[in-house]
PDB file of C-alpha atoms in Angstrom:
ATOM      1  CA  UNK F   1     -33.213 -10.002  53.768  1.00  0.00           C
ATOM      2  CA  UNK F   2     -30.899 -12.374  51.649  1.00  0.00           C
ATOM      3  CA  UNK F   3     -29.748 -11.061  48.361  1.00  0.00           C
ATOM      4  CA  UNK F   4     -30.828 -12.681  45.298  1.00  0.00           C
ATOM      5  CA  UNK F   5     -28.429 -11.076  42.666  1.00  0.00           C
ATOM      6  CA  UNK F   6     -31.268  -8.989  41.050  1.00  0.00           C
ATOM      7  CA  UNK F   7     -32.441  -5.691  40.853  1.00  0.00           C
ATOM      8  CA  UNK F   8     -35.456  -3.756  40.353  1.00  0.00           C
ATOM      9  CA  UNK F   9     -36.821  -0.724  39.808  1.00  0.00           C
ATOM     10  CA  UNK F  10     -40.712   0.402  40.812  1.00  0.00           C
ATOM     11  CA  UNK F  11     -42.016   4.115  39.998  1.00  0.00           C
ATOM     12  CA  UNK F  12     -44.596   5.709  42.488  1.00  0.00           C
ATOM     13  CA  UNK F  13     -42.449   3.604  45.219  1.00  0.00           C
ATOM     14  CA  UNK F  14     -42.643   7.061  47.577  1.00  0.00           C
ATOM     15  CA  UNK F  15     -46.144   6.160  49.215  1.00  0.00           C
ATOM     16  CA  UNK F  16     -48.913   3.556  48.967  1.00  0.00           C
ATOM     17  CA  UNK F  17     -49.110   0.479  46.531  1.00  0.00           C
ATOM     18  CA  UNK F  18     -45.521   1.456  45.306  1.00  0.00           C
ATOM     19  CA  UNK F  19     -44.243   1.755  48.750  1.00  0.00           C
ATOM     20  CA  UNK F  20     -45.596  -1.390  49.204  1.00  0.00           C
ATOM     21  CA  UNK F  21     -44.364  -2.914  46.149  1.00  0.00           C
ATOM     22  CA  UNK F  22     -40.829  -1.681  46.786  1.00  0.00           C
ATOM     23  CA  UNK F  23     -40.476  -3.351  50.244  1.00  0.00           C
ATOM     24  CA  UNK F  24     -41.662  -6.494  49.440  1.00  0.00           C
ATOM     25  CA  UNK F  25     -39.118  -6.598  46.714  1.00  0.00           C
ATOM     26  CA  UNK F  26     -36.493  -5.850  48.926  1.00  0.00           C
ATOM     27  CA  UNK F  27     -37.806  -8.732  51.133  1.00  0.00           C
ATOM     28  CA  UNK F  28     -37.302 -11.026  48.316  1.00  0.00           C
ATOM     29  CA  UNK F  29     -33.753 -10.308  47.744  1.00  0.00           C
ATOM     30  CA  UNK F  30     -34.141  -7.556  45.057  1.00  0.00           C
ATOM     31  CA  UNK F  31     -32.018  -4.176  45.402  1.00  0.00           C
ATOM     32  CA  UNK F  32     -34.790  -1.367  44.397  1.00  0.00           C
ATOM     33  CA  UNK F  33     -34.472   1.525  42.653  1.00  0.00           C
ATOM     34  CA  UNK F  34     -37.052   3.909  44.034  1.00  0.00           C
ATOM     35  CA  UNK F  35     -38.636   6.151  41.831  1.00  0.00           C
ATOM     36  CA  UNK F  36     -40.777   8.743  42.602  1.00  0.00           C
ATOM     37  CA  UNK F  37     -42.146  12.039  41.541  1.00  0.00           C
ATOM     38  CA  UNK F  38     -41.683  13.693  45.054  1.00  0.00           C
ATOM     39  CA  UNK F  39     -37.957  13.322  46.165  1.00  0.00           C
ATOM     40  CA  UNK F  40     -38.472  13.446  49.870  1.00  0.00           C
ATOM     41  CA  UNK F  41     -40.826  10.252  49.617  1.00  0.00           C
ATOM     42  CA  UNK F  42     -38.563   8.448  47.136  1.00  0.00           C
ATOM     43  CA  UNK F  43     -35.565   8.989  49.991  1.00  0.00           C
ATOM     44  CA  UNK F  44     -38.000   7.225  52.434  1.00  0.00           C
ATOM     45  CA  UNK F  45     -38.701   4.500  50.775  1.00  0.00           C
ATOM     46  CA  UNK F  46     -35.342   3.827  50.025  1.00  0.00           C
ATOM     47  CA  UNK F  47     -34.080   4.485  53.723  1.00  0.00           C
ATOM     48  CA  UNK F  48     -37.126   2.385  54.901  1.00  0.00           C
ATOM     49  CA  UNK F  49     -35.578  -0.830  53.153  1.00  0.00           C
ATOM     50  CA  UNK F  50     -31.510   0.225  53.673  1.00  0.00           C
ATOM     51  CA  UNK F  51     -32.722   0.026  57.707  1.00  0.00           C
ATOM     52  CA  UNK F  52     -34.072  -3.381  56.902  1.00  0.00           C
ATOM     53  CA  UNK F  53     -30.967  -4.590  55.252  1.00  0.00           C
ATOM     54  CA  UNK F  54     -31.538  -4.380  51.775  1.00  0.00           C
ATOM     55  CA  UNK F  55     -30.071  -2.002  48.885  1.00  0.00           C
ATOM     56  CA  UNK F  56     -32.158   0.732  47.786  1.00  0.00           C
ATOM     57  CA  UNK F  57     -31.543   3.810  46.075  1.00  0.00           C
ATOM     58  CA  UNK F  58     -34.157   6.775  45.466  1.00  0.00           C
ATOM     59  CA  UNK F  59     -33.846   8.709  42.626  1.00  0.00           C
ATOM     60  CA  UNK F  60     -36.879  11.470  41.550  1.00  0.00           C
ATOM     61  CA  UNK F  61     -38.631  11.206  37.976  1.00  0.00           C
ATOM     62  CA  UNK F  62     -41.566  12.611  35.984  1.00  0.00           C
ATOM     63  CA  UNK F  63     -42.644   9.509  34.422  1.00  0.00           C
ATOM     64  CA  UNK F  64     -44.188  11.433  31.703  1.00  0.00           C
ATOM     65  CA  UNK F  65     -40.941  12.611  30.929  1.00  0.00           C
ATOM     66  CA  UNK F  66     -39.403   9.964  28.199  1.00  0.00           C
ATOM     67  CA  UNK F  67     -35.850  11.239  28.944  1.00  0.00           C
ATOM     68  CA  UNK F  68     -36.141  11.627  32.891  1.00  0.00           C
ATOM     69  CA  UNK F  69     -37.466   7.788  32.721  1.00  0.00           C
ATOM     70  CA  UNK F  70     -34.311   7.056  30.737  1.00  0.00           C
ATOM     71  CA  UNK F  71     -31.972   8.711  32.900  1.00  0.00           C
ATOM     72  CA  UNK F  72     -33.361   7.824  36.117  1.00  0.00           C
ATOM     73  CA  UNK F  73     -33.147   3.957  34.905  1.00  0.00           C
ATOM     74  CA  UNK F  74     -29.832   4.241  33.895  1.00  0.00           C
ATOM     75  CA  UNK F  75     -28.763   5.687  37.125  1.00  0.00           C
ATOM     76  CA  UNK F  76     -30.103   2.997  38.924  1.00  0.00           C
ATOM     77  CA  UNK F  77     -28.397   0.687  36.663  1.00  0.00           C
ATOM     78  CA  UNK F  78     -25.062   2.413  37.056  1.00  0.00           C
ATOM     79  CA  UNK F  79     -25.394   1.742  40.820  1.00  0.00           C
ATOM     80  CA  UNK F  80     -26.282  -1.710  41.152  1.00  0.00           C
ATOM     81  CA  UNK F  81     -24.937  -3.113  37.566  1.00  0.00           C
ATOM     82  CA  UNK F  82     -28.023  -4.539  36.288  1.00  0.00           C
ATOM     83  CA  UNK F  83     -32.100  -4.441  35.296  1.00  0.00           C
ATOM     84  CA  UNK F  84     -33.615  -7.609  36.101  1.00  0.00           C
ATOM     85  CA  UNK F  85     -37.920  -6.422  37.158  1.00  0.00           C
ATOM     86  CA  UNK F  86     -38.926  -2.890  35.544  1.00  0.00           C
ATOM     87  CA  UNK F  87     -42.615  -1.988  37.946  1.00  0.00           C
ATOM     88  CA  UNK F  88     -44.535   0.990  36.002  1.00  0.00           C
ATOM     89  CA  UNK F  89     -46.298   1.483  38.858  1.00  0.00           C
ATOM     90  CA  UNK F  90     -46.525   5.412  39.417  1.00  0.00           C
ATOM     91  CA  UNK F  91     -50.365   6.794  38.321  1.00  0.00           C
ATOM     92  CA  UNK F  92     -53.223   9.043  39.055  1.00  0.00           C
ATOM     93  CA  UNK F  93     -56.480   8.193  39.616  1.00  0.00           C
ATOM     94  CA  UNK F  94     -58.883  11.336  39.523  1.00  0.00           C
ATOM     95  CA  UNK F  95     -62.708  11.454  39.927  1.00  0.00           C
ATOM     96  CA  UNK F  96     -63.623  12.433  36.071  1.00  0.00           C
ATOM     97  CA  UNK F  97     -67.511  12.617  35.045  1.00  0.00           C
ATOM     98  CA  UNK F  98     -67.865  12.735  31.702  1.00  0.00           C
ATOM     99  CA  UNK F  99     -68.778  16.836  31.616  1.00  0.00           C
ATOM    100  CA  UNK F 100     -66.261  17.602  33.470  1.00  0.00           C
ATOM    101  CA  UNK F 101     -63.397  16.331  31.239  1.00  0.00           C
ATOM    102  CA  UNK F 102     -61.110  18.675  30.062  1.00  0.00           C
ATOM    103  CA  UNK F 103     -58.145  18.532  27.909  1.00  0.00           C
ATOM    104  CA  UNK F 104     -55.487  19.641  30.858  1.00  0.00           C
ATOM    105  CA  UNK F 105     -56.819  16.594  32.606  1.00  0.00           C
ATOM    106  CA  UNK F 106     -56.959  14.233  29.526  1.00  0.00           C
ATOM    107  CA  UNK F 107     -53.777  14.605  28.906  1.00  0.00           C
ATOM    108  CA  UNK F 108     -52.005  14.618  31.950  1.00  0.00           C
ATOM    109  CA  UNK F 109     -53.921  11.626  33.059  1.00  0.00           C
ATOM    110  CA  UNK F 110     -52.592   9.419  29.856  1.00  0.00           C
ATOM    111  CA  UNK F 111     -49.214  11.329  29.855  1.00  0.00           C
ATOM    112  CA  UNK F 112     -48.202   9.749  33.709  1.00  0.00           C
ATOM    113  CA  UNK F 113     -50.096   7.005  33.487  1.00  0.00           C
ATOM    114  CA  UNK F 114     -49.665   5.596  29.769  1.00  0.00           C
ATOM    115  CA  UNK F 115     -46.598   7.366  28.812  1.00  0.00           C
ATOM    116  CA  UNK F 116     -45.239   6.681  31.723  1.00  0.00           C
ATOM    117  CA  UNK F 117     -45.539   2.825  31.365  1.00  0.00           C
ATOM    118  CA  UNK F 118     -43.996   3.061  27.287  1.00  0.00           C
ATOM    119  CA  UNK F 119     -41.542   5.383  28.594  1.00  0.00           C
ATOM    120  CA  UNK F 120     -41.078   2.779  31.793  1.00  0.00           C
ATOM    121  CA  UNK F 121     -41.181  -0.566  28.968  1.00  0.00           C
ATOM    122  CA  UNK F 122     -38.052   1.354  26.513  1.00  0.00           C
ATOM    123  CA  UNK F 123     -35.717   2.366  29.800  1.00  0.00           C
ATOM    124  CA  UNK F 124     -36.195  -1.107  30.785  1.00  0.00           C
ATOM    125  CA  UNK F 125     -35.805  -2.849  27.291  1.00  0.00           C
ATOM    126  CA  UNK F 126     -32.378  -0.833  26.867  1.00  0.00           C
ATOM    127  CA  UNK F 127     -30.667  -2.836  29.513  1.00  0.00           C
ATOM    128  CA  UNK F 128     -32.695  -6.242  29.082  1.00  0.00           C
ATOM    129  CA  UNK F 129     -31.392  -6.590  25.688  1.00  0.00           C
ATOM    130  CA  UNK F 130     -27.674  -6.151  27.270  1.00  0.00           C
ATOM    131  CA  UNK F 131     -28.267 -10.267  28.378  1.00  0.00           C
ATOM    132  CA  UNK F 132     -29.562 -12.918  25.512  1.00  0.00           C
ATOM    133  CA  UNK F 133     -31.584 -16.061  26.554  1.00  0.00           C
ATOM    134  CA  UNK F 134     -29.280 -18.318  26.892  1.00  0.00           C
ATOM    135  CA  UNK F 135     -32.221 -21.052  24.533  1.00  0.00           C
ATOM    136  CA  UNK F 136     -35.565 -20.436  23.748  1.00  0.00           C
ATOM    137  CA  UNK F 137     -37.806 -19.395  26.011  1.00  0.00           C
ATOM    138  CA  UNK F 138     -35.833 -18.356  28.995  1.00  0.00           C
ATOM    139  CA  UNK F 139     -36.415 -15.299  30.546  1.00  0.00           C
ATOM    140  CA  UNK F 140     -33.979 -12.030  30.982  1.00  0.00           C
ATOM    141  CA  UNK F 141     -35.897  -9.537  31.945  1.00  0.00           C
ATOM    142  CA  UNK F 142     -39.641  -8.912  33.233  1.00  0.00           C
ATOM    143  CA  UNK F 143     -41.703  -5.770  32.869  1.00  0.00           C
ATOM    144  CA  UNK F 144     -44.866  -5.906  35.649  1.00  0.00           C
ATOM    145  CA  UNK F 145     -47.196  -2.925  34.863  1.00  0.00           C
ATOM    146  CA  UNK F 146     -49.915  -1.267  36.722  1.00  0.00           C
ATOM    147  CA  UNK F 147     -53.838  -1.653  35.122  1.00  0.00           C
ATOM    148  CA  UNK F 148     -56.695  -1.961  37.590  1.00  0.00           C
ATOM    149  CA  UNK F 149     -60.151  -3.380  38.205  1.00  0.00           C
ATOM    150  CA  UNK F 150     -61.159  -0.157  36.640  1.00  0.00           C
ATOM    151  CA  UNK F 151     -59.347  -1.496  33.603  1.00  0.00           C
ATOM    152  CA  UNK F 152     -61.254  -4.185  33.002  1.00  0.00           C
ATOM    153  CA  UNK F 153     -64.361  -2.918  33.733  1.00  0.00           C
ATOM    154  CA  UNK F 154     -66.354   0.774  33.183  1.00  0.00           C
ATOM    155  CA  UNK F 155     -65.980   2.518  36.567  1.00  0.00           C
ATOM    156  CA  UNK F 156     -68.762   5.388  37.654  1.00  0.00           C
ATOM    157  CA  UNK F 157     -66.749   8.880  37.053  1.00  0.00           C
ATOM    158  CA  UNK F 158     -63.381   7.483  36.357  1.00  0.00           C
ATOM    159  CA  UNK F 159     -63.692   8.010  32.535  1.00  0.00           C
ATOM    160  CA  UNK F 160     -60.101   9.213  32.309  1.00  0.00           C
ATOM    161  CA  UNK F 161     -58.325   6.745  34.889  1.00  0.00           C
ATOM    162  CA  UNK F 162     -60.281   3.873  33.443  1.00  0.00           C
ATOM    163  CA  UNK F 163     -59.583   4.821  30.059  1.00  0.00           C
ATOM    164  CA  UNK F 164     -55.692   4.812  30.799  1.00  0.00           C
ATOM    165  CA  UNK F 165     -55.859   1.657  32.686  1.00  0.00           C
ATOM    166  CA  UNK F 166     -57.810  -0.364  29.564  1.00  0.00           C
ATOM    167  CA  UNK F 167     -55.022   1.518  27.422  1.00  0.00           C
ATOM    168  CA  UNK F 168     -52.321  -0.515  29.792  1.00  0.00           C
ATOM    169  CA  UNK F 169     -53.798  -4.116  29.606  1.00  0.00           C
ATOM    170  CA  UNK F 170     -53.543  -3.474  25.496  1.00  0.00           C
ATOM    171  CA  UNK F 171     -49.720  -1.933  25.468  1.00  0.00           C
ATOM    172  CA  UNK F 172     -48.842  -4.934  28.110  1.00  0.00           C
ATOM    173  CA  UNK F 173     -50.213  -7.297  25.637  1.00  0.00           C
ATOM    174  CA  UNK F 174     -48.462  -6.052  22.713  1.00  0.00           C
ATOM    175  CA  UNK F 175     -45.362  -5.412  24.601  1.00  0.00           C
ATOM    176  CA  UNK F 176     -45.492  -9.629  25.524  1.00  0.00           C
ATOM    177  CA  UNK F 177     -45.818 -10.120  22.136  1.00  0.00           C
ATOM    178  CA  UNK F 178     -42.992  -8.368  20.470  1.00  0.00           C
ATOM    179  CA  UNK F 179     -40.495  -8.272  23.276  1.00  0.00           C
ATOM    180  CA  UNK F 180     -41.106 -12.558  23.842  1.00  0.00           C
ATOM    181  CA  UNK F 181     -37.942 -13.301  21.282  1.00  0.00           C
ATOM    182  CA  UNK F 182     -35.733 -11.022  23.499  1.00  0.00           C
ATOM    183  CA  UNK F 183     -36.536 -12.995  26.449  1.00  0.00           C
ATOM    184  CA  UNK F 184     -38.659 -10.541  28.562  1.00  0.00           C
ATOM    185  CA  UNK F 185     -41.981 -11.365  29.930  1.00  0.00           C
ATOM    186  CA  UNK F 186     -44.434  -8.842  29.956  1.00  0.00           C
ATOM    187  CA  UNK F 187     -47.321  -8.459  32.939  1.00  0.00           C
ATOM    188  CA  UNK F 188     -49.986  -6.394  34.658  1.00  0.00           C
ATOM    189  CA  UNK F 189     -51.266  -6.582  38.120  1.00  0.00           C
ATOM    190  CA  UNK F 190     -55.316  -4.957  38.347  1.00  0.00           C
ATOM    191  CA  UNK F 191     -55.740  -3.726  41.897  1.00  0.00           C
ATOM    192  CA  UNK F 192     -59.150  -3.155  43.152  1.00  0.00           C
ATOM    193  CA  UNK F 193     -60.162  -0.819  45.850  1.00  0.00           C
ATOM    194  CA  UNK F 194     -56.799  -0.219  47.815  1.00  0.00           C
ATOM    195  CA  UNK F 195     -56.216   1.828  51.428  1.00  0.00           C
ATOM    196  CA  UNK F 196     -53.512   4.436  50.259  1.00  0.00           C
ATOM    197  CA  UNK F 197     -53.565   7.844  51.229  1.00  0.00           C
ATOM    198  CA  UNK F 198     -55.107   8.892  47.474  1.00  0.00           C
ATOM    199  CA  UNK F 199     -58.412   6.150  48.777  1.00  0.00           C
ATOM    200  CA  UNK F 200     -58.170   7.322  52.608  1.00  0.00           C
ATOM    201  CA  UNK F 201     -58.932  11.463  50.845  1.00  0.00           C
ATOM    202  CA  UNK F 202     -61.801  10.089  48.830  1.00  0.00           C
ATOM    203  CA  UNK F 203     -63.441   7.906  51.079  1.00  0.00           C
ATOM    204  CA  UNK F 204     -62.784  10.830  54.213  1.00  0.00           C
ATOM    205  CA  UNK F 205     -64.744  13.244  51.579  1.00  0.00           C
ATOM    206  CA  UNK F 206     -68.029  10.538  51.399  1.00  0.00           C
ATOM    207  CA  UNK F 207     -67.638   9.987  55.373  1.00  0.00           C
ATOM    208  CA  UNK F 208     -67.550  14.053  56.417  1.00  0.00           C
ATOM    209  CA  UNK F 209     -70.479  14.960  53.824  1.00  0.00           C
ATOM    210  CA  UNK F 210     -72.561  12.483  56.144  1.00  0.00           C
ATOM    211  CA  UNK F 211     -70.704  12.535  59.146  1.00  0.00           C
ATOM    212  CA  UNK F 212     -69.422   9.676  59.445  1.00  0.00           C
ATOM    213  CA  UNK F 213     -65.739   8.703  60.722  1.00  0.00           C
ATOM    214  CA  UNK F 214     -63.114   7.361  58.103  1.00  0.00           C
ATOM    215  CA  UNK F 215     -63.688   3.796  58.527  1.00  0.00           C
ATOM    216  CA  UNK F 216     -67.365   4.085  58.069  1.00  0.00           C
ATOM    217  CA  UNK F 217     -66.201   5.593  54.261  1.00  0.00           C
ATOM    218  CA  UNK F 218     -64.077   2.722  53.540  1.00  0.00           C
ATOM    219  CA  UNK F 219     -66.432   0.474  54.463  1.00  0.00           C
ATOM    220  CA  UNK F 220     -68.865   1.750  51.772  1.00  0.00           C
ATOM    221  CA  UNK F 221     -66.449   1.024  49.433  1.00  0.00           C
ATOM    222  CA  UNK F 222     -65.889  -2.553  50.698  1.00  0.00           C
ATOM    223  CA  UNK F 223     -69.646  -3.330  50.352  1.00  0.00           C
ATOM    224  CA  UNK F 224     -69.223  -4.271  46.535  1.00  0.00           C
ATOM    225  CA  UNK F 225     -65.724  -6.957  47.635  1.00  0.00           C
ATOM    226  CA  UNK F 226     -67.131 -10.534  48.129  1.00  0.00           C
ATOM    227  CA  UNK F 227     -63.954 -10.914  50.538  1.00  0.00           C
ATOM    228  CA  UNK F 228     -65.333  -8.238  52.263  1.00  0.00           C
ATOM    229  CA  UNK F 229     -62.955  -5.603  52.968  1.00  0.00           C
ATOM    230  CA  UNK F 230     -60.607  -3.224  50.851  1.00  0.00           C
ATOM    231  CA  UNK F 231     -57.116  -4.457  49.991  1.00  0.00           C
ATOM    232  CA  UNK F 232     -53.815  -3.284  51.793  1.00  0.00           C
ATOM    233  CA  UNK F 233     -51.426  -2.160  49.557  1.00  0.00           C
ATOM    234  CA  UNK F 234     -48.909  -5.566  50.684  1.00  0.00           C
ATOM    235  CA  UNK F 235     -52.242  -6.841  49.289  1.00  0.00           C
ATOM    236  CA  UNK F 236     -51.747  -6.019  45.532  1.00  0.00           C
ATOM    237  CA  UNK F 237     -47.186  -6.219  46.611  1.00  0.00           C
ATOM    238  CA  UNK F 238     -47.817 -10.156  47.245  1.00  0.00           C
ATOM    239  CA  UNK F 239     -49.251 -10.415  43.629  1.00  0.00           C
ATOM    240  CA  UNK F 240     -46.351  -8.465  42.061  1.00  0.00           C
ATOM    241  CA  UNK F 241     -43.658 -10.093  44.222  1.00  0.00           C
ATOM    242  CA  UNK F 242     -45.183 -13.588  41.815  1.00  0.00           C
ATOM    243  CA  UNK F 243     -45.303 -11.516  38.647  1.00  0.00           C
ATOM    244  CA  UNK F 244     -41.325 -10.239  39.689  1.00  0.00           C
ATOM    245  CA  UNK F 245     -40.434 -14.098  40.604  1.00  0.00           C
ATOM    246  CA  UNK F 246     -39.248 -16.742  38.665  1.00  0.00           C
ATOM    247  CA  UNK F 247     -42.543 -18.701  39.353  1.00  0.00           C
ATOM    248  CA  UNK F 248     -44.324 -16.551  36.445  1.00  0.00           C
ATOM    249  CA  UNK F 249     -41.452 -17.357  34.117  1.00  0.00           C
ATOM    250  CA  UNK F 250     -43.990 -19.198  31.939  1.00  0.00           C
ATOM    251  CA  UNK F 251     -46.355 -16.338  32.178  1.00  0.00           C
ATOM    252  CA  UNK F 252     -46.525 -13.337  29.892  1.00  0.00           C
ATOM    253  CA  UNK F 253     -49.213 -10.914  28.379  1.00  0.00           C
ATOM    254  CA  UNK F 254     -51.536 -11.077  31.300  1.00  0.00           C
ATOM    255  CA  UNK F 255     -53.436  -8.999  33.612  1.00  0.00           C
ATOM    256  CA  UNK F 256     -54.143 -10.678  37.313  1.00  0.00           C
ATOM    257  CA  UNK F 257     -56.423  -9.024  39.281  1.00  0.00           C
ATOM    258  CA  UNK F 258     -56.345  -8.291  42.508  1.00  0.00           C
ATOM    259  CA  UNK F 259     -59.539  -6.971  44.161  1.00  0.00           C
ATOM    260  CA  UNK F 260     -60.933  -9.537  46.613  1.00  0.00           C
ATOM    261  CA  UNK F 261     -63.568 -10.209  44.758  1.00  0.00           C
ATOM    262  CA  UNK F 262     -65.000  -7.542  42.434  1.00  0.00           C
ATOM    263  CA  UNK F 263     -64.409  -9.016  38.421  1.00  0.00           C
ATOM    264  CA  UNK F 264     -64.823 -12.350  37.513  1.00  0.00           C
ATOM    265  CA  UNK F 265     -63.205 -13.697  34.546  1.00  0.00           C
TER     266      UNK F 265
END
């Protein structure tokens, strides 16, 4: 790993697309700040890229906790001197029909995975605004946030998830818009249907009820990908490392999806 000066920060970087997201970062030069609600897998990750050669430190959050965001930013800051990438990342993704909504569930879907992407965009905008473009149009600071394929289109039984993830593509948008004079780009990266651990559970649930082994699950999932597989989390890491680069400098207020093949626009 060669250093590149700059340093970002990725929530939900203990396991899976965040993981993923965090270690390719290191790769290109970034030190990481790994976020995470569990502790244990945020010291992972971070050890994980130290023993690769890069500079990492973990550091556990509630992302839909405004002031533990804050905090947990600023200490990251404190350590390596400066916020160049801010990755709202962290999410959850549970199976929601429509009856079976309830209120707990409502809101602690939108709470992690909405509030924790404004919460995510303000930590993030704090230290930005510490560095002006030097002329128009140059870029100080990028914010890459998580949507999903489910977030552009109406998923079966992901009414909640889906919901959040449309909410993200619209605060990403807005956030282009108004932050654009400060300098900072604004992004989203739309994963479709991804091997973590949260996809192995569900698709290991469809394989035992007809039983089945756990590829044969996944593979019912890959049926609707015209590439013809699920992703791998360095799948959806590749398309963030872009958004994270200086090659998307000219690119702000969209939403690049990532699903092999599942939405067309």
């Amino acid at each position: 790993m060669s250093a590149n000066g700059k340093v970002a920060v990725v929530t939900g970087a203990g396991q899976g697309i965040g993981l993923a997201i965090a270690i390719r970062l290191a790769h290109d030069g970034f030190a990481v700040g790994c976020l995470d609600y569990d502790a244990k897998t945020a010291k992972k990750a971070a050890e994980a890229i130290l023993a690769s050669g890069g500079e990492a430190l973990d550091v556990e959050v509630d992302v839909s906790q405004r002031e533990q965001v804050f905090r947990a930013v600023d200490e990251v800051v404190a350590r390596f001197g400066r916020l160049d990438v801010m990755v709202n990342n962290a999410g959850l993704g549970p199976v929601t029909p429509i009856e079976d909504i309830t209120p707990e569930v409502y809101r602690k879907v939108f709470d992690v995975n909405v509030g924790g992407t404004y919460w995510g965009i303000q930590a993030a905008v704090k230290h930005f605004k510490v560095r002006k473009p030097a002329k128009r149009g140059d870029v100080v600071g990028k914010i890459v946030n998580a949507s999903s394929q489910a977030g552009q289109v109406g998923n079966p039984s992901l009414a909640v998830y889906g919901a959040t993830k449309f909410a993200v593509r619209g605060a990403t948008q807005t956030a282009a818009r108004d932050l654009a004079p400060l300098g900072i780009t604004a992004n989203a990266y739309c994963p479709g249907i991804v091997r973590t651990p949260m996809m192995e559970g569900i698709a290991q649930k469809v394989a035992d009820e007809m039983g089945k082994s756990l590829e044969w699950g996944l593979e019912q999932w890959a049926r609707n990908v015209a590439l013809g597989r699920i992703s791998e989390p360095e799948d959806v890491a590749a398309c963030v490392s872009y958004l994270a680069g200086p090659d998307s400098d000219y690119m702000t207020g969209q939403a690049l999806i990532i699903d092999g093949g599942m939405v067309f626009n």
